[in-house]
PDB file of C-alpha atoms in Angstrom:
ATOM      1  CA  GLN A   1     -54.098 -73.830 -67.595  1.00 85.00           C
ATOM      2  CA  VAL A   2     -50.475 -73.477 -69.662  1.00 93.00           C
ATOM      3  CA  GLN A   3     -47.694 -73.043 -67.441  1.00 95.00           C
ATOM      4  CA  LEU A   4     -44.805 -70.746 -68.201  1.00 96.00           C
ATOM      5  CA  VAL A   5     -41.274 -71.059 -67.031  1.00 97.00           C
ATOM      6  CA  GLU A   6     -38.783 -68.509 -67.183  1.00 97.00           C
ATOM      7  CA  SER A   7     -35.313 -69.014 -67.921  1.00 98.00           C
ATOM      8  CA  GLY A   8     -31.932 -67.350 -69.643  1.00 98.00           C
ATOM      9  CA  GLY A   9     -30.777 -64.736 -66.826  1.00 98.00           C
ATOM     10  CA  GLY A  10     -27.588 -64.199 -65.450  1.00 98.00           C
ATOM     11  CA  LEU A  11     -24.678 -61.566 -64.750  1.00 98.00           C
ATOM     12  CA  VAL A  12     -23.485 -59.616 -66.982  1.00 98.00           C
ATOM     13  CA  GLN A  13     -21.365 -56.214 -67.260  1.00 98.00           C
ATOM     14  CA  THR A  14     -22.938 -52.917 -68.682  1.00 98.00           C
ATOM     15  CA  GLY A  15     -23.138 -53.193 -72.333  1.00 98.00           C
ATOM     16  CA  GLY A  16     -23.222 -56.779 -72.492  1.00 98.00           C
ATOM     17  CA  SER A  17     -26.362 -59.290 -73.640  1.00 98.00           C
ATOM     18  CA  LEU A  18     -28.643 -61.962 -72.736  1.00 98.00           C
ATOM     19  CA  ARG A  19     -31.554 -63.827 -73.947  1.00 98.00           C
ATOM     20  CA  LEU A  20     -34.451 -64.992 -71.728  1.00 98.00           C
ATOM     21  CA  SER A  21     -37.198 -67.365 -72.516  1.00 98.00           C
ATOM     22  CA  CYS A  22     -40.388 -67.966 -71.446  1.00 98.00           C
ATOM     23  CA  ALA A  23     -41.245 -71.653 -72.029  1.00 98.00           C
ATOM     24  CA  ALA A  24     -45.304 -72.789 -72.050  1.00 97.00           C
ATOM     25  CA  SER A  25     -46.207 -76.528 -71.343  1.00 96.00           C
ATOM     26  CA  GLY A  26     -48.703 -76.039 -73.783  1.00 96.00           C
ATOM     27  CA  SER A  27     -49.463 -74.344 -77.150  1.00 97.00           C
ATOM     28  CA  ILE A  28     -49.277 -70.214 -77.179  1.00 96.00           C
ATOM     29  CA  ARG A  29     -50.364 -69.925 -80.496  1.00 97.00           C
ATOM     30  CA  LEU A  30     -53.659 -67.811 -79.777  1.00 96.00           C
ATOM     31  CA  ASN A  31     -52.003 -66.066 -76.869  1.00 97.00           C
ATOM     32  CA  ASP A  32     -50.630 -62.224 -75.910  1.00 97.00           C
ATOM     33  CA  ILE A  33     -47.215 -62.635 -73.958  1.00 98.00           C
ATOM     34  CA  ALA A  34     -45.312 -59.744 -71.436  1.00 97.00           C
ATOM     35  CA  TRP A  35     -42.590 -60.020 -69.793  1.00 97.00           C
ATOM     36  CA  TYR A  36     -42.300 -58.201 -66.550  1.00 96.00           C
ATOM     37  CA  ARG A  37     -39.593 -56.802 -64.344  1.00 94.00           C
ATOM     38  CA  SER A  38     -38.908 -57.033 -60.470  1.00 74.00           C
ATOM     39  CA  GLY A  39     -42.414 -57.799 -58.690  1.00 65.00           C
ATOM     40  CA  PRO A  40     -44.859 -56.812 -61.252  1.00 60.00           C
ATOM     41  CA  ARG A  41     -48.113 -56.162 -59.710  1.00 63.00           C
ATOM     42  CA  LYS A  42     -50.570 -59.316 -59.177  1.00 78.00           C
ATOM     43  CA  ASP A  43     -52.840 -58.277 -61.847  1.00 88.00           C
ATOM     44  CA  GLY A  44     -50.109 -57.390 -64.357  1.00 90.00           C
ATOM     45  CA  ALA A  45     -51.940 -54.199 -65.147  1.00 89.00           C
ATOM     46  CA  SER A  46     -48.451 -52.450 -65.036  1.00 88.00           C
ATOM     47  CA  GLY A  47     -44.626 -53.494 -64.719  1.00 90.00           C
ATOM     48  CA  ALA A  48     -44.415 -54.636 -68.118  1.00 94.00           C
ATOM     49  CA  VAL A  49     -41.143 -54.088 -70.484  1.00 96.00           C
ATOM     50  CA  ALA A  50     -42.311 -55.905 -73.023  1.00 97.00           C
ATOM     51  CA  SER A  51     -44.997 -57.510 -75.225  1.00 97.00           C
ATOM     52  CA  ILE A  52     -46.039 -59.554 -78.165  1.00 97.00           C
ATOM     53  CA  THR A  53     -49.579 -60.087 -79.555  1.00 97.00           C
ATOM     54  CA  SER A  54     -50.539 -63.965 -81.136  1.00 96.00           C
ATOM     55  CA  SER A  55     -50.206 -62.115 -84.779  1.00 96.00           C
ATOM     56  CA  GLY A  56     -46.628 -60.756 -83.921  1.00 96.00           C
ATOM     57  CA  ARG A  57     -47.474 -56.941 -82.577  1.00 95.00           C
ATOM     58  CA  THR A  58     -45.091 -55.797 -80.297  1.00 96.00           C
ATOM     59  CA  ASN A  59     -44.607 -52.870 -77.543  1.00 96.00           C
ATOM     60  CA  TYR A  60     -42.195 -51.851 -75.352  1.00 97.00           C
ATOM     61  CA  GLU A  61     -41.402 -49.842 -72.128  1.00 96.00           C
ATOM     62  CA  GLU A  62     -39.684 -46.521 -73.026  1.00 96.00           C
ATOM     63  CA  SER A  63     -36.517 -47.489 -71.002  1.00 96.00           C
ATOM     64  CA  VAL A  64     -35.943 -50.680 -72.829  1.00 97.00           C
ATOM     65  CA  LYS A  65     -36.909 -49.448 -76.448  1.00 97.00           C
ATOM     66  CA  GLY A  66     -33.590 -50.207 -79.110  1.00 98.00           C
ATOM     67  CA  ARG A  67     -32.150 -52.517 -76.853  1.00 98.00           C
ATOM     68  CA  PHE A  68     -34.639 -55.299 -76.042  1.00 98.00           C
ATOM     69  CA  THR A  69     -36.042 -57.181 -78.614  1.00 98.00           C
ATOM     70  CA  ILE A  70     -39.251 -59.620 -78.248  1.00 98.00           C
ATOM     71  CA  SER A  71     -40.216 -62.399 -80.095  1.00 98.00           C
ATOM     72  CA  ARG A  72     -41.885 -65.873 -80.412  1.00 98.00           C
ATOM     73  CA  ASP A  73     -41.311 -69.149 -81.520  1.00 98.00           C
ATOM     74  CA  ASP A  74     -45.298 -70.832 -81.806  1.00 96.00           C
ATOM     75  CA  ALA A  75     -43.514 -74.025 -82.841  1.00 97.00           C
ATOM     76  CA  LYS A  76     -41.530 -74.414 -79.942  1.00 98.00           C
ATOM     77  CA  ASN A  77     -44.282 -72.782 -77.519  1.00 98.00           C
ATOM     78  CA  THR A  78     -41.608 -70.067 -76.579  1.00 98.00           C
ATOM     79  CA  VAL A  79     -41.694 -66.360 -76.110  1.00 98.00           C
ATOM     80  CA  TYR A  80     -38.024 -64.823 -76.109  1.00 98.00           C
ATOM     81  CA  LEU A  81     -36.609 -61.491 -75.040  1.00 98.00           C
ATOM     82  CA  GLU A  82     -33.506 -60.670 -76.607  1.00 98.00           C
ATOM     83  CA  MET A  83     -31.569 -57.926 -74.236  1.00 98.00           C
ATOM     84  CA  SER A  84     -28.818 -55.883 -74.974  1.00 98.00           C
ATOM     85  CA  ASP A  85     -26.548 -52.793 -74.250  1.00 98.00           C
ATOM     86  CA  LEU A  86     -27.612 -53.906 -70.748  1.00 98.00           C
ATOM     87  CA  LYS A  87     -27.632 -51.124 -67.924  1.00 98.00           C
ATOM     88  CA  VAL A  88     -27.264 -51.407 -64.190  1.00 97.00           C
ATOM     89  CA  GLU A  89     -31.204 -50.160 -64.161  1.00 96.00           C
ATOM     90  CA  ASP A  90     -31.943 -53.370 -65.981  1.00 97.00           C
ATOM     91  CA  THR A  91     -31.133 -55.306 -62.995  1.00 96.00           C
ATOM     92  CA  GLY A  92     -34.244 -57.532 -61.594  1.00 95.00           C
ATOM     93  CA  ALA A  93     -36.285 -60.899 -61.814  1.00 95.00           C
ATOM     94  CA  TYR A  94     -37.671 -61.107 -65.142  1.00 97.00           C
ATOM     95  CA  TYR A  95     -41.451 -62.700 -65.244  1.00 96.00           C
ATOM     96  CA  CYS A  96     -43.298 -63.584 -68.479  1.00 96.00           C
ATOM     97  CA  ASN A  97     -47.234 -64.200 -68.269  1.00 96.00           C
ATOM     98  CA  VAL A  98     -50.396 -64.768 -70.365  1.00 97.00           C
ATOM     99  CA  VAL A  99     -51.899 -61.174 -70.899  1.00 97.00           C
ATOM    100  CA  ARG A 100     -54.909 -59.413 -72.293  1.00 96.00           C
ATOM    101  CA  ILE A 101     -54.240 -56.501 -74.546  1.00 94.00           C
ATOM    102  CA  SER A 102     -56.076 -53.783 -75.745  1.00 90.00           C
ATOM    103  CA  ASP A 103     -55.164 -51.001 -78.525  1.00 87.00           C
ATOM    104  CA  ASP A 104     -54.348 -48.794 -75.193  1.00 88.00           C
ATOM    105  CA  GLY A 105     -52.033 -51.198 -73.975  1.00 90.00           C
ATOM    106  CA  ILE A 106     -52.278 -54.105 -71.354  1.00 93.00           C
ATOM    107  CA  ILE A 107     -54.769 -54.689 -69.803  1.00 93.00           C
ATOM    108  CA  GLY A 108     -53.977 -57.477 -67.196  1.00 94.00           C
ATOM    109  CA  ALA A 109     -52.583 -60.839 -66.874  1.00 94.00           C
ATOM    110  CA  VAL A 110     -54.128 -63.771 -67.577  1.00 94.00           C
ATOM    111  CA  LEU A 111     -52.845 -66.903 -65.775  1.00 93.00           C
ATOM    112  CA  ASN A 112     -53.313 -66.851 -61.774  1.00 89.00           C
ATOM    113  CA  SER A 113     -49.950 -67.935 -60.555  1.00 88.00           C
ATOM    114  CA  TRP A 114     -46.621 -66.621 -61.612  1.00 91.00           C
ATOM    115  CA  GLY A 115     -43.475 -68.204 -62.381  1.00 91.00           C
ATOM    116  CA  ARG A 116     -40.186 -68.108 -59.998  1.00 92.00           C
ATOM    117  CA  GLY A 117     -38.700 -65.526 -62.790  1.00 95.00           C
ATOM    118  CA  THR A 118     -35.310 -65.365 -63.927  1.00 97.00           C
ATOM    119  CA  GLN A 119     -32.944 -63.362 -62.151  1.00 97.00           C
ATOM    120  CA  VAL A 120     -31.231 -60.711 -64.074  1.00 97.00           C
ATOM    121  CA  THR A 121     -28.351 -59.028 -62.698  1.00 98.00           C
ATOM    122  CA  VAL A 122     -26.159 -55.897 -64.532  1.00 98.00           C
ATOM    123  CA  VAL A 123     -23.251 -54.754 -62.782  1.00 98.00           C
ATOM    124  CA  PHE A 124     -20.884 -51.997 -63.866  1.00 92.00           C
TER     125      PHE A 124
END
């Protein structure tokens, strides 16, 4: 199965920006991908902050709408999460996974194992 590696986290002040990367070991052209924050449930049914379908349709958690942007570059097998106007409550470990998405939202994660994530720490 494809492996995903998260990177791009760091320490920033409130109002700052970061760009997280989710790099896949193989093609994710046909996959829906989601970003999660701070210890998602194992099944991936909850905890997602943003998702993007294989066709580019996006969805966001209410707390990050207008501030985060998820995108994908299938030529690089990578999904990004651009984070702006960061707040202290955005702090946490961010993970990505292949997901199954229905019209009602994320059904769950597909990959059995989660990566190590990338830490985002926002300070006042």
